[in-house]
Structure formats: C-alpha cells, structure tokens
CSV table of C-alpha atoms in Angstrom, one decimal:
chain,number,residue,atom,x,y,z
A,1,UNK,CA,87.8,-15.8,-126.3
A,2,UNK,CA,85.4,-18.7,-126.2
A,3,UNK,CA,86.5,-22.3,-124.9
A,4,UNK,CA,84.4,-25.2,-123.4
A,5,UNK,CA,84.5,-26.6,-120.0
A,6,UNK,CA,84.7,-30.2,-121.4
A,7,UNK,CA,85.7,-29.7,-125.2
A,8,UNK,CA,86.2,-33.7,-124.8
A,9,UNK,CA,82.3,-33.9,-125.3
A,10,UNK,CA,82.2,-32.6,-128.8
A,11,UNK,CA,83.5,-35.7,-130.5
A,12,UNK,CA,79.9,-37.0,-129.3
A,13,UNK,CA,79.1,-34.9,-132.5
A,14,UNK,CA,80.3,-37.9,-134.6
A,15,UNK,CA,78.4,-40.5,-132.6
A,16,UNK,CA,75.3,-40.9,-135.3
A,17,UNK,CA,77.7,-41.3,-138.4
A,18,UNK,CA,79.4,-44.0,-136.6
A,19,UNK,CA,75.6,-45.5,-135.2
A,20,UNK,CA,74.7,-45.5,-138.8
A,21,UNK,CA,77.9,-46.7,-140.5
A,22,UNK,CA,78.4,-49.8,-137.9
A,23,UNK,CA,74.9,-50.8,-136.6
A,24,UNK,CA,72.8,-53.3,-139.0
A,25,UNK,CA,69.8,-52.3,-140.3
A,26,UNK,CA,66.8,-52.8,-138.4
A,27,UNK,CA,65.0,-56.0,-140.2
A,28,UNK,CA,61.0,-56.6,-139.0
A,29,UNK,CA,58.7,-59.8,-139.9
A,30,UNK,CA,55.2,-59.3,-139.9
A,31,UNK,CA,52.6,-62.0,-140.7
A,32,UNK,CA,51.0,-61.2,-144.6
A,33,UNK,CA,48.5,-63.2,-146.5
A,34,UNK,CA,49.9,-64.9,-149.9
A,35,UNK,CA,47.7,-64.6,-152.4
A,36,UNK,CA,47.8,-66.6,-155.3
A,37,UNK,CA,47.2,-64.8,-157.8
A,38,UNK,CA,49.3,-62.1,-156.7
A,39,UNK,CA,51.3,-62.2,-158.9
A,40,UNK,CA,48.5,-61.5,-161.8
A,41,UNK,CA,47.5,-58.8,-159.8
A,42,UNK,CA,51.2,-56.6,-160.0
A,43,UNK,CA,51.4,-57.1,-163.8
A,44,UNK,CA,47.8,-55.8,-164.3
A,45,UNK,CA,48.6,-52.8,-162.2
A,46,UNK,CA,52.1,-52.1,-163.3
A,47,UNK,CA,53.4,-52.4,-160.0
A,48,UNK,CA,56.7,-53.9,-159.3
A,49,UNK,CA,57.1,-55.5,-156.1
A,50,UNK,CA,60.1,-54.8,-153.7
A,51,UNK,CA,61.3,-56.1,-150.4
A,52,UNK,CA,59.2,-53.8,-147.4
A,53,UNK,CA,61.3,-50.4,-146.5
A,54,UNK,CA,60.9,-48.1,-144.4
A,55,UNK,CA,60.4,-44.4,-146.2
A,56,UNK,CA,63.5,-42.6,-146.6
A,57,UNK,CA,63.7,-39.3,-144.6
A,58,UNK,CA,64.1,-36.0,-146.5
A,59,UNK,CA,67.1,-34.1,-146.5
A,60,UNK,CA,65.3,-31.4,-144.3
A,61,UNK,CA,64.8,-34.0,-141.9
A,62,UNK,CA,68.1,-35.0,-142.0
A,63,UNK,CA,69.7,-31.0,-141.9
A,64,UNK,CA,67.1,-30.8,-138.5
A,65,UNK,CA,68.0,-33.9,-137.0
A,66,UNK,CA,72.0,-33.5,-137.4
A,67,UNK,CA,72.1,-29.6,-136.7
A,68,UNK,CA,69.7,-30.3,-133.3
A,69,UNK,CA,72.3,-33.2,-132.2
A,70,UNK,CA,75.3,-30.4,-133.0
A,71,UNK,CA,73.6,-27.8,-130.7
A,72,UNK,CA,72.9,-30.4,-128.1
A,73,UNK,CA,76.5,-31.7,-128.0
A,74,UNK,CA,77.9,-27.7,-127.9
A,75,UNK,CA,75.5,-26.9,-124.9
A,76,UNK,CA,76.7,-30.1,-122.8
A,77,UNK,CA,80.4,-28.7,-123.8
A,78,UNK,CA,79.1,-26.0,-121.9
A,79,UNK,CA,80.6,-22.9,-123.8
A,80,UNK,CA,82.0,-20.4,-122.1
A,81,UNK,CA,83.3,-16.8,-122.8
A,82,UNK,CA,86.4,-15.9,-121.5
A,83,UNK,CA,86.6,-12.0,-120.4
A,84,UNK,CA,89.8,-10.0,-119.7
A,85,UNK,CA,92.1,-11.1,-116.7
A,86,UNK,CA,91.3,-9.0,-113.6
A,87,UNK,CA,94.6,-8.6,-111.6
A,88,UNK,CA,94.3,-7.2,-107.4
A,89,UNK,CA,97.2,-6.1,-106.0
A,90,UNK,CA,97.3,-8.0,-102.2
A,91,UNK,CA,98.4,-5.9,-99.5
A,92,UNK,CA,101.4,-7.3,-98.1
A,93,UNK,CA,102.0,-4.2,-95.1
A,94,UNK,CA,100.0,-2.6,-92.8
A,95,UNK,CA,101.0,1.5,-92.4
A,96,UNK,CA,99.4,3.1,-90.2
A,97,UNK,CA,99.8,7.2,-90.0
A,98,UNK,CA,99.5,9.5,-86.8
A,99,UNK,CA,99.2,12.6,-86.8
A,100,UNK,CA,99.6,15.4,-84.4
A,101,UNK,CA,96.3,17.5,-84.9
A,102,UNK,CA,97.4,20.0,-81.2
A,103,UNK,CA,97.1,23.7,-81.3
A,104,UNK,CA,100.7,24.4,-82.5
A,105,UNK,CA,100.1,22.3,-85.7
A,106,UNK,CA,98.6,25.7,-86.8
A,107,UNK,CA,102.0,27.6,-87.1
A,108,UNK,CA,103.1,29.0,-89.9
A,109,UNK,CA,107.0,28.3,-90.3
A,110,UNK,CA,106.4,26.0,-93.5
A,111,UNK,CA,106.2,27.0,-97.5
A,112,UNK,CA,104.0,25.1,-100.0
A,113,UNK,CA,105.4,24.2,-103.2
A,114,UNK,CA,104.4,27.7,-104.5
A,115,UNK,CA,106.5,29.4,-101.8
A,116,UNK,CA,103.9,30.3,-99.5
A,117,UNK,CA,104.1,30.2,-95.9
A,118,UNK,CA,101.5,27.5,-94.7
A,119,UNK,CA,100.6,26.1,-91.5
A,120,UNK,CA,102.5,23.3,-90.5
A,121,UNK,CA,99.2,20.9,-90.6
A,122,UNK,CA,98.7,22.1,-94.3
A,123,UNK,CA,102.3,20.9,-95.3
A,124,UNK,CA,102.0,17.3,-93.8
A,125,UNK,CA,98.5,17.5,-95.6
A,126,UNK,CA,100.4,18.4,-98.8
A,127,UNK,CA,103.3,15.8,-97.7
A,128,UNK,CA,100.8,13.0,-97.2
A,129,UNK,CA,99.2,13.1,-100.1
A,130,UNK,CA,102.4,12.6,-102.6
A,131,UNK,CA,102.8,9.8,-99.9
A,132,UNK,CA,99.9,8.1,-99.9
A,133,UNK,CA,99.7,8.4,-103.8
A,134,UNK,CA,102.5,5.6,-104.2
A,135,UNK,CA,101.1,3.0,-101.5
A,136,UNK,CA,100.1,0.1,-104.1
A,137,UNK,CA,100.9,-2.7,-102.0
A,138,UNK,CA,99.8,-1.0,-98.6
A,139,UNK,CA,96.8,-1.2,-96.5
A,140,UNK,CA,96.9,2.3,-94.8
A,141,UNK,CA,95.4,3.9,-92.1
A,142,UNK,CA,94.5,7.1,-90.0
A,143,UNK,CA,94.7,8.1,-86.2
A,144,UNK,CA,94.2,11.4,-85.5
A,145,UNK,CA,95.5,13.2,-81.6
A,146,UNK,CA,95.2,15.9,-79.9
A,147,UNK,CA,94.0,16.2,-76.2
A,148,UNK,CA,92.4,12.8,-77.1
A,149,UNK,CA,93.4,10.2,-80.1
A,150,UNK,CA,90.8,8.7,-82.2
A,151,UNK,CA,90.5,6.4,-85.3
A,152,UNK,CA,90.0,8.5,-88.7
A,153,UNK,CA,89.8,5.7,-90.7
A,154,UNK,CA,90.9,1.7,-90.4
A,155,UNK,CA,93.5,0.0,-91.9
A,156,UNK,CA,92.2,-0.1,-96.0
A,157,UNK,CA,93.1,-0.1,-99.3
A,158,UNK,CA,91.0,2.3,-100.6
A,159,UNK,CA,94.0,5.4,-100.5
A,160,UNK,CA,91.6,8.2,-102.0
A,161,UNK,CA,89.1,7.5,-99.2
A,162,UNK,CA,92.2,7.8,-96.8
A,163,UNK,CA,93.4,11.0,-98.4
A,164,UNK,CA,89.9,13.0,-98.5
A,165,UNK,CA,89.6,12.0,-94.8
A,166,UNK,CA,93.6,13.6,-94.2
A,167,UNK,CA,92.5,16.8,-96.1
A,168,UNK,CA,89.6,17.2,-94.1
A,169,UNK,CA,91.5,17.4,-90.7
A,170,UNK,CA,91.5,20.9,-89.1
A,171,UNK,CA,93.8,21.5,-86.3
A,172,UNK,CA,92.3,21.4,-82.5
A,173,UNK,CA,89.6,18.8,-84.0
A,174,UNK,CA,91.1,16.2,-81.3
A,175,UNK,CA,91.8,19.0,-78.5
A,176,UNK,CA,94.5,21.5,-78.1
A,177,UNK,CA,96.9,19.4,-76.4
A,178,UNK,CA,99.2,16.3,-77.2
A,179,UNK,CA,98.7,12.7,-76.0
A,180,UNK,CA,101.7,11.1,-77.6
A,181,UNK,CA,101.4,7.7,-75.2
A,182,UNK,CA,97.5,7.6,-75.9
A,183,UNK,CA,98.2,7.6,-79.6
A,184,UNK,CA,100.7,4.7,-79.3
A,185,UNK,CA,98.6,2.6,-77.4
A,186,UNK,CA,95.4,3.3,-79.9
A,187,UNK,CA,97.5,2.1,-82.6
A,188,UNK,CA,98.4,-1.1,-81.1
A,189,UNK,CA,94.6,-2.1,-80.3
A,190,UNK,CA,94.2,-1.4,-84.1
A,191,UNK,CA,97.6,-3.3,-85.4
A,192,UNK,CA,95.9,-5.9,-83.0
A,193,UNK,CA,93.0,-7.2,-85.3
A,194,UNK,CA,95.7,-7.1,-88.7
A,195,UNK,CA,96.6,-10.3,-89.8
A,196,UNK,CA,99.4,-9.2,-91.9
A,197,UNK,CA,103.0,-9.5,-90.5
A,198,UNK,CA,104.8,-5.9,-91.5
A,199,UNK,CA,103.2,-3.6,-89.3
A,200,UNK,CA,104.3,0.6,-89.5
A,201,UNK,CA,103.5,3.1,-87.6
A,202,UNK,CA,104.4,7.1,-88.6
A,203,UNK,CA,103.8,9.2,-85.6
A,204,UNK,CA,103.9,12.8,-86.3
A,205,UNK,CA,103.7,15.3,-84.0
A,206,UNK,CA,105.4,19.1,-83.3
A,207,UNK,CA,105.0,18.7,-79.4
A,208,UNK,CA,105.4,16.6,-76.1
A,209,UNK,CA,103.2,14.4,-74.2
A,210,UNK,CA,101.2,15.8,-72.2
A,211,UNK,CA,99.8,14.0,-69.8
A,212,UNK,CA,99.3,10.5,-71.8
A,213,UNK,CA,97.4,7.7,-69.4
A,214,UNK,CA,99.9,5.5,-70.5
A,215,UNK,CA,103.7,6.9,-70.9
A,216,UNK,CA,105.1,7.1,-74.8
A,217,UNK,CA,108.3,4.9,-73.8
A,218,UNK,CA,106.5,2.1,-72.2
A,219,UNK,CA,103.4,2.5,-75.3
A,220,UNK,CA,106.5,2.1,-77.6
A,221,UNK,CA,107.9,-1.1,-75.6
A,222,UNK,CA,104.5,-3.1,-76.0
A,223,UNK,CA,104.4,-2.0,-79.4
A,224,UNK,CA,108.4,-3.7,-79.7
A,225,UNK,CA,106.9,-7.0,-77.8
A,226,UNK,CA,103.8,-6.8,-81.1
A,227,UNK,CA,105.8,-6.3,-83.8
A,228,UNK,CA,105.3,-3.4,-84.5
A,229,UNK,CA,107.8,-0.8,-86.0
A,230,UNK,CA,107.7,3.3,-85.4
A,231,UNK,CA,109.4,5.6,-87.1
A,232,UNK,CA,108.9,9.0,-85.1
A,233,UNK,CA,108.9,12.7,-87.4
A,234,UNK,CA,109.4,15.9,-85.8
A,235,UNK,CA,108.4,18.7,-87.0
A,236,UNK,CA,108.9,22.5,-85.9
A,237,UNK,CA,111.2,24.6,-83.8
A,238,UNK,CA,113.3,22.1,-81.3
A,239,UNK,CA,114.1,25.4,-79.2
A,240,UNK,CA,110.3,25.8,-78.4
A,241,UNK,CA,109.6,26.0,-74.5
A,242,UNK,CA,107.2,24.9,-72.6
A,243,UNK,CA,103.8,23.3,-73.7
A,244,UNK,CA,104.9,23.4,-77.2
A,245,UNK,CA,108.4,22.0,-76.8
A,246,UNK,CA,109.8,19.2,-78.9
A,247,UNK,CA,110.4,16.5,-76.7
A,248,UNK,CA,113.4,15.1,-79.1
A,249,UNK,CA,114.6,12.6,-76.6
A,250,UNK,CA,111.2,10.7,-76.0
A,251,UNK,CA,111.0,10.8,-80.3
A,252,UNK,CA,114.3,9.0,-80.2
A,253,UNK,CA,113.6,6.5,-77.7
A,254,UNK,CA,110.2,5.6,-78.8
A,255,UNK,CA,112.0,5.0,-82.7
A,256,UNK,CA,115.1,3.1,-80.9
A,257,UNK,CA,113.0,1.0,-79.1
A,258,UNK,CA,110.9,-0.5,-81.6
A,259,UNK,CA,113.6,-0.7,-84.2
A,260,UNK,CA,112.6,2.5,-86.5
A,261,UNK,CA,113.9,5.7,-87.4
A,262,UNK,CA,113.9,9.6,-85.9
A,263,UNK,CA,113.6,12.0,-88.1
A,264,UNK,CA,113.3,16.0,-87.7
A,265,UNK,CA,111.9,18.2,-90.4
A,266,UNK,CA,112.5,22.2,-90.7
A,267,UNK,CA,110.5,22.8,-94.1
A,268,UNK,CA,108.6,20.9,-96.1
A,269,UNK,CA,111.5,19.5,-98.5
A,270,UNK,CA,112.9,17.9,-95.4
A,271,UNK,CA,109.3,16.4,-94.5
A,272,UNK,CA,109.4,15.0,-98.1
A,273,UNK,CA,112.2,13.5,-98.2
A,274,UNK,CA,111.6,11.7,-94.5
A,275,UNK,CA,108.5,10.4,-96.1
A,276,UNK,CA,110.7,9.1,-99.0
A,277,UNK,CA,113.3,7.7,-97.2
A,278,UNK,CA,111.0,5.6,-94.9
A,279,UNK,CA,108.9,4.1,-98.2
A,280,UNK,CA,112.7,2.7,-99.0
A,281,UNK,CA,113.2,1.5,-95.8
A,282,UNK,CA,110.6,-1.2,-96.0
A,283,UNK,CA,111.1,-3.3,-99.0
A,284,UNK,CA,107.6,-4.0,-100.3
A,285,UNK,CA,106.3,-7.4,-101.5
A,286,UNK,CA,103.8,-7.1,-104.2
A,287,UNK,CA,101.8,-9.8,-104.5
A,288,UNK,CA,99.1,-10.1,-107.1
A,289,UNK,CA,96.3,-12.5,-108.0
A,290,UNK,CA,94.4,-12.4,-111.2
A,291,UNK,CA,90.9,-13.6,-112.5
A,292,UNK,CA,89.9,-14.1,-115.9
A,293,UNK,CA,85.8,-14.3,-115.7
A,294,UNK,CA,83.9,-16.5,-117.5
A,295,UNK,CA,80.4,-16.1,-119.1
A,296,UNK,CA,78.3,-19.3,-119.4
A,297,UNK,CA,77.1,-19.1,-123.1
A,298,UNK,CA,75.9,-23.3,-122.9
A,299,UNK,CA,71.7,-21.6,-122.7
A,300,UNK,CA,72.6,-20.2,-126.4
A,301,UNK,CA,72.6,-23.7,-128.5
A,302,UNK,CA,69.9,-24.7,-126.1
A,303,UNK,CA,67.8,-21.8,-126.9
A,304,UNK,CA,68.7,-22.1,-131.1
A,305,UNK,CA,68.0,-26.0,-130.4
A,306,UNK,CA,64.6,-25.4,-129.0
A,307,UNK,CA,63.8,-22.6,-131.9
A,308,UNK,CA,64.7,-25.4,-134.8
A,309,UNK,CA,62.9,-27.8,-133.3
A,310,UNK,CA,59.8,-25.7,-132.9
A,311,UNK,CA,60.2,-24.3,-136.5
A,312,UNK,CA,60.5,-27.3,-138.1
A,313,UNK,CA,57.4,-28.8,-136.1
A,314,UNK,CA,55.7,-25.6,-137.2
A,315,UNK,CA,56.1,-26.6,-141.0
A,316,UNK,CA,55.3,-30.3,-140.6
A,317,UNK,CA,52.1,-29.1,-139.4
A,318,UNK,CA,51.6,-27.0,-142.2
A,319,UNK,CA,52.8,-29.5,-144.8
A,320,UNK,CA,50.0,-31.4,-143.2
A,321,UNK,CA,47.4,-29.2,-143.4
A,322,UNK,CA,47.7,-28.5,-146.6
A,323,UNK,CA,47.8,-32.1,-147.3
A,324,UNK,CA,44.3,-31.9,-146.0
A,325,UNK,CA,42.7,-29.1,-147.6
A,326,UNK,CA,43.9,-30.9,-151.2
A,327,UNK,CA,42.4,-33.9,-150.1
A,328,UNK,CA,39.2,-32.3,-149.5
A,329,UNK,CA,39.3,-30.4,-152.3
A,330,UNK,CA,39.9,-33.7,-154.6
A,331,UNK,CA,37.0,-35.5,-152.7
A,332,UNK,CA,34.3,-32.5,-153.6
A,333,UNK,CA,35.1,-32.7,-157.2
C-alpha cells in the first residue's frame, strides 16, 4: 500500500490554477517612438496593430510545466510504501533448565516413544525437545552439572539454538558426580543480569549433592529472597543407595522453599507429563509488538522530474537548431 507522510501537501498541486485565475496580469510600459505616419505605414503593409503581448506558450510547454509542478508536489508528500506488518512476540518469562549430566544419567530404565529402552539422558533429551518446541513467549536457557555446573547457553529466544545445544549433551561431559548446590547458585548469578520479573528454574537431576560449595537448601533460600521459583524433577530409582541415591527430601525442600513444585518421574510418560503440568502452572503473558516498514519512494517523482525536464530541454535545443540550419539554408539561396 502507498500513502504519503504529509498528503496535506498535495493540494499545493492546485496552487498555479488559482495563481493564474486570481492574480492580474502582469502589465509593462516601455518608452516607444510615435511616428507620424505610422499609421500609413500598417495599411501599406497589411499589418493590423494590437496592444503588446507577451507570446502565448505552447501546450507542450504547458503539459511540461504542469506535470513538473505535479511530480515536485508528490516528492515533497514524500511517498511512501507500506510493507507487511512485522509482529515479535516479547518474552514475558525467563526459564531456565538444569540438567543433571552425572554418570547415572547413562542408565537405561527409560523407553523412547518406539518402545526402546534408552538412557535416562536420551529421554529428558527427547522430553525437552516437545518442551522447548511450545516456549513462544519464553526466553530459555541451559546449565548443564555434573562434578562442576556450567552455562550451555544464556537466557534467549532463539529455542532451535537452545535445543541443538540440549541434543548435543553427553553424559559425564560436566564430571561424574552431582553438584546440586553449585547448580542453584550458578542459576541465580544468571537470573541476576534478567530484567524480566517471572523467573523459572527446572532442575533435573537422578542423584544427590555431592559435595556442593554451597548447600542446595540454603542455594534454594537465596534463590526464594530473588524471586526466583524451582520446581525440582526426579528421575530414576528412589531405592538407589549410595552415590547414586535420590535424595527426595532435599528435592522437596528446595521446591517448598522457593514456592514450586516436586515432581518424580519413573518413565518417560511421567517426565512428559511433569513438563506439561509445569508449562500450566505459570500462566504466560504474550505480549507482541508489530511493525509495518515503510519504503521511501519520494526520489521516484524527483528522478521522473529531472528526466522531463532534461527531455524537454533536449528538444528545445533541437527545435533551435534546426531553426538555424533553415535560416542558413534560406540566407545561401
């Protein structure tokens, strides 16, 4: 669609027509000699004597003159093309996912949606990816723990980035071992440079803390006094011993503290459907802003204005010349 940024302007159009309808006519007096015997002169030379004028223009010169105001008056208008709106979803939450990447992330006690038996990594992987495929809305983003915790990716908007970079973890990448606490506390120095006021964390893990510089419970009560909201998934055997025991309790009190949810998953329908029940948890504002571009089209009538004008100079100069070639001709003979 094509508008004008000041469509007021092309009434100026019309301003010669009403120059030329209102305005006298120019009237000059210049000194003559009277001869007295001009009037002898006219009637021997058949010439009938009018008041002085001015020559009338042609209608070329008038088409020129009219259609180069026209294209003057459109380019001051300043035309523009209007393009199709642009709409951007605005993230309105900050989710951030942590996942357990420890040696007993390996076990195979889960089935893929063919019925296979698959590590337990490769079901979150498969888990997270139906998750993170309905996040419009959501800026998302990755820590990854082991014996050590460590950014995968910051909080963004991009989701296929964030997925590539979840089915590319391997399990013992971040160490053998599970640093719960350290994992809390990482997320909170990232929540820390988000401006945005809903703030999620998903900690996954199959394990206990094991030997965390700061403690999961007191992590999870600095993440309470920030705002920010964990909701704690098990997954695995809760009768494993030792190393690889689920510490349920410490799950529970980290989710109870900072006003979340614990959840335990046994297969992978169960880790589904944990996933789906905390996207209803959080009701998501979608906010949107939209932009129509616009083209600047106001150098088109200059350029056609500068073309007729040049053009039409062009054939005045030609009329001319060949004004002068007959005269010379005439003058030979």
């Amino acid at each position: 669609m094509i508008t004008f940024a000041y469509p007021i302007l092309l009434g100026l159009w019309l301003l010669p027509f009403v120059l030329i309808k209102f305005l006298p006519e120019h009237k000059g007096h210049k000194s003559s000699i009277k001869l007295p015997f001009f009037k002898d002169l006219t009637q021997l030379t058949g010439i009938d004597p009018n008041k002085a004028r001015t020559k009338a223009s042609s209608l070329a010169q008038r088409c020129v003159v009219y259609l180069s105001w026209f294209l003057l008056v459109v380019a001051l208008a300043r035309p523009q093309l209007i393009e199709e709106p642009l709409t951007k979803t605005i993230a309105s939450r900050d989710l951030l996912l942590a996942v357990d990447l420890s040696g007993s992330m390996e076990t195979k006690d889960f089935k893929n949606k063919s019925g296979e038996n698959v590590t337990r990594l490769d079901s979150v992987k498969e888990v997270l990816s139906e998750f993170l495929a309905e996040r419009e809305g959501d800026r998302v983003g990755l820590v990854f723990f082991g014996s050590a915790a460590f950014i995968q990716m910051p909080f963004t908007e991009d989701l296929e980035i964030c997925q590539e970079l979840m089915d590319e973890a391997q399990v013992r990448m971040a160490g053998p071992q599970t640093m719960l606490g350290d994992a809390i506390g990482l997320s909170i120095s990232i929540f820390d440079q988000s401006e945005l006021e809903d703030k999620v964390l998903i900690l996954l893990t199959d394990g206990n803390d094991t030997g965390s510089l700061v403690a999961p419970e007191k992590a999870a009560q600095i993440a309470r006094d920030k705002g920010i909201v964990i909701h704690t998934v098990a997954v695995g055997d809760p009768a494993a011993a030792g190393e690889q025991a689920l510490d349920e309790a410490t799950l529970r009190s980290i989710s109870s503290l900072t006003k979340g949810k614990y959840y335990w998953a046994g297969n992978r329908e169960e880790l589904a459907g944990i996933y789906d029940e905390i996207d209803k948890i959080g009701v998501r504002e979608l906010d949107t802003v939209s932009h129509r571009p616009k083209q600047e089209l106001y150098h088109l009538p200059l350029a056609f204005f500068l073309v007729l004008i040049m053009l039409y100079h062009f054939y005045n100069l030609y009329k001319i010349s060949r004004h002068i070639k007959k005269s010379e001709v005439v003058s030979h003979e």
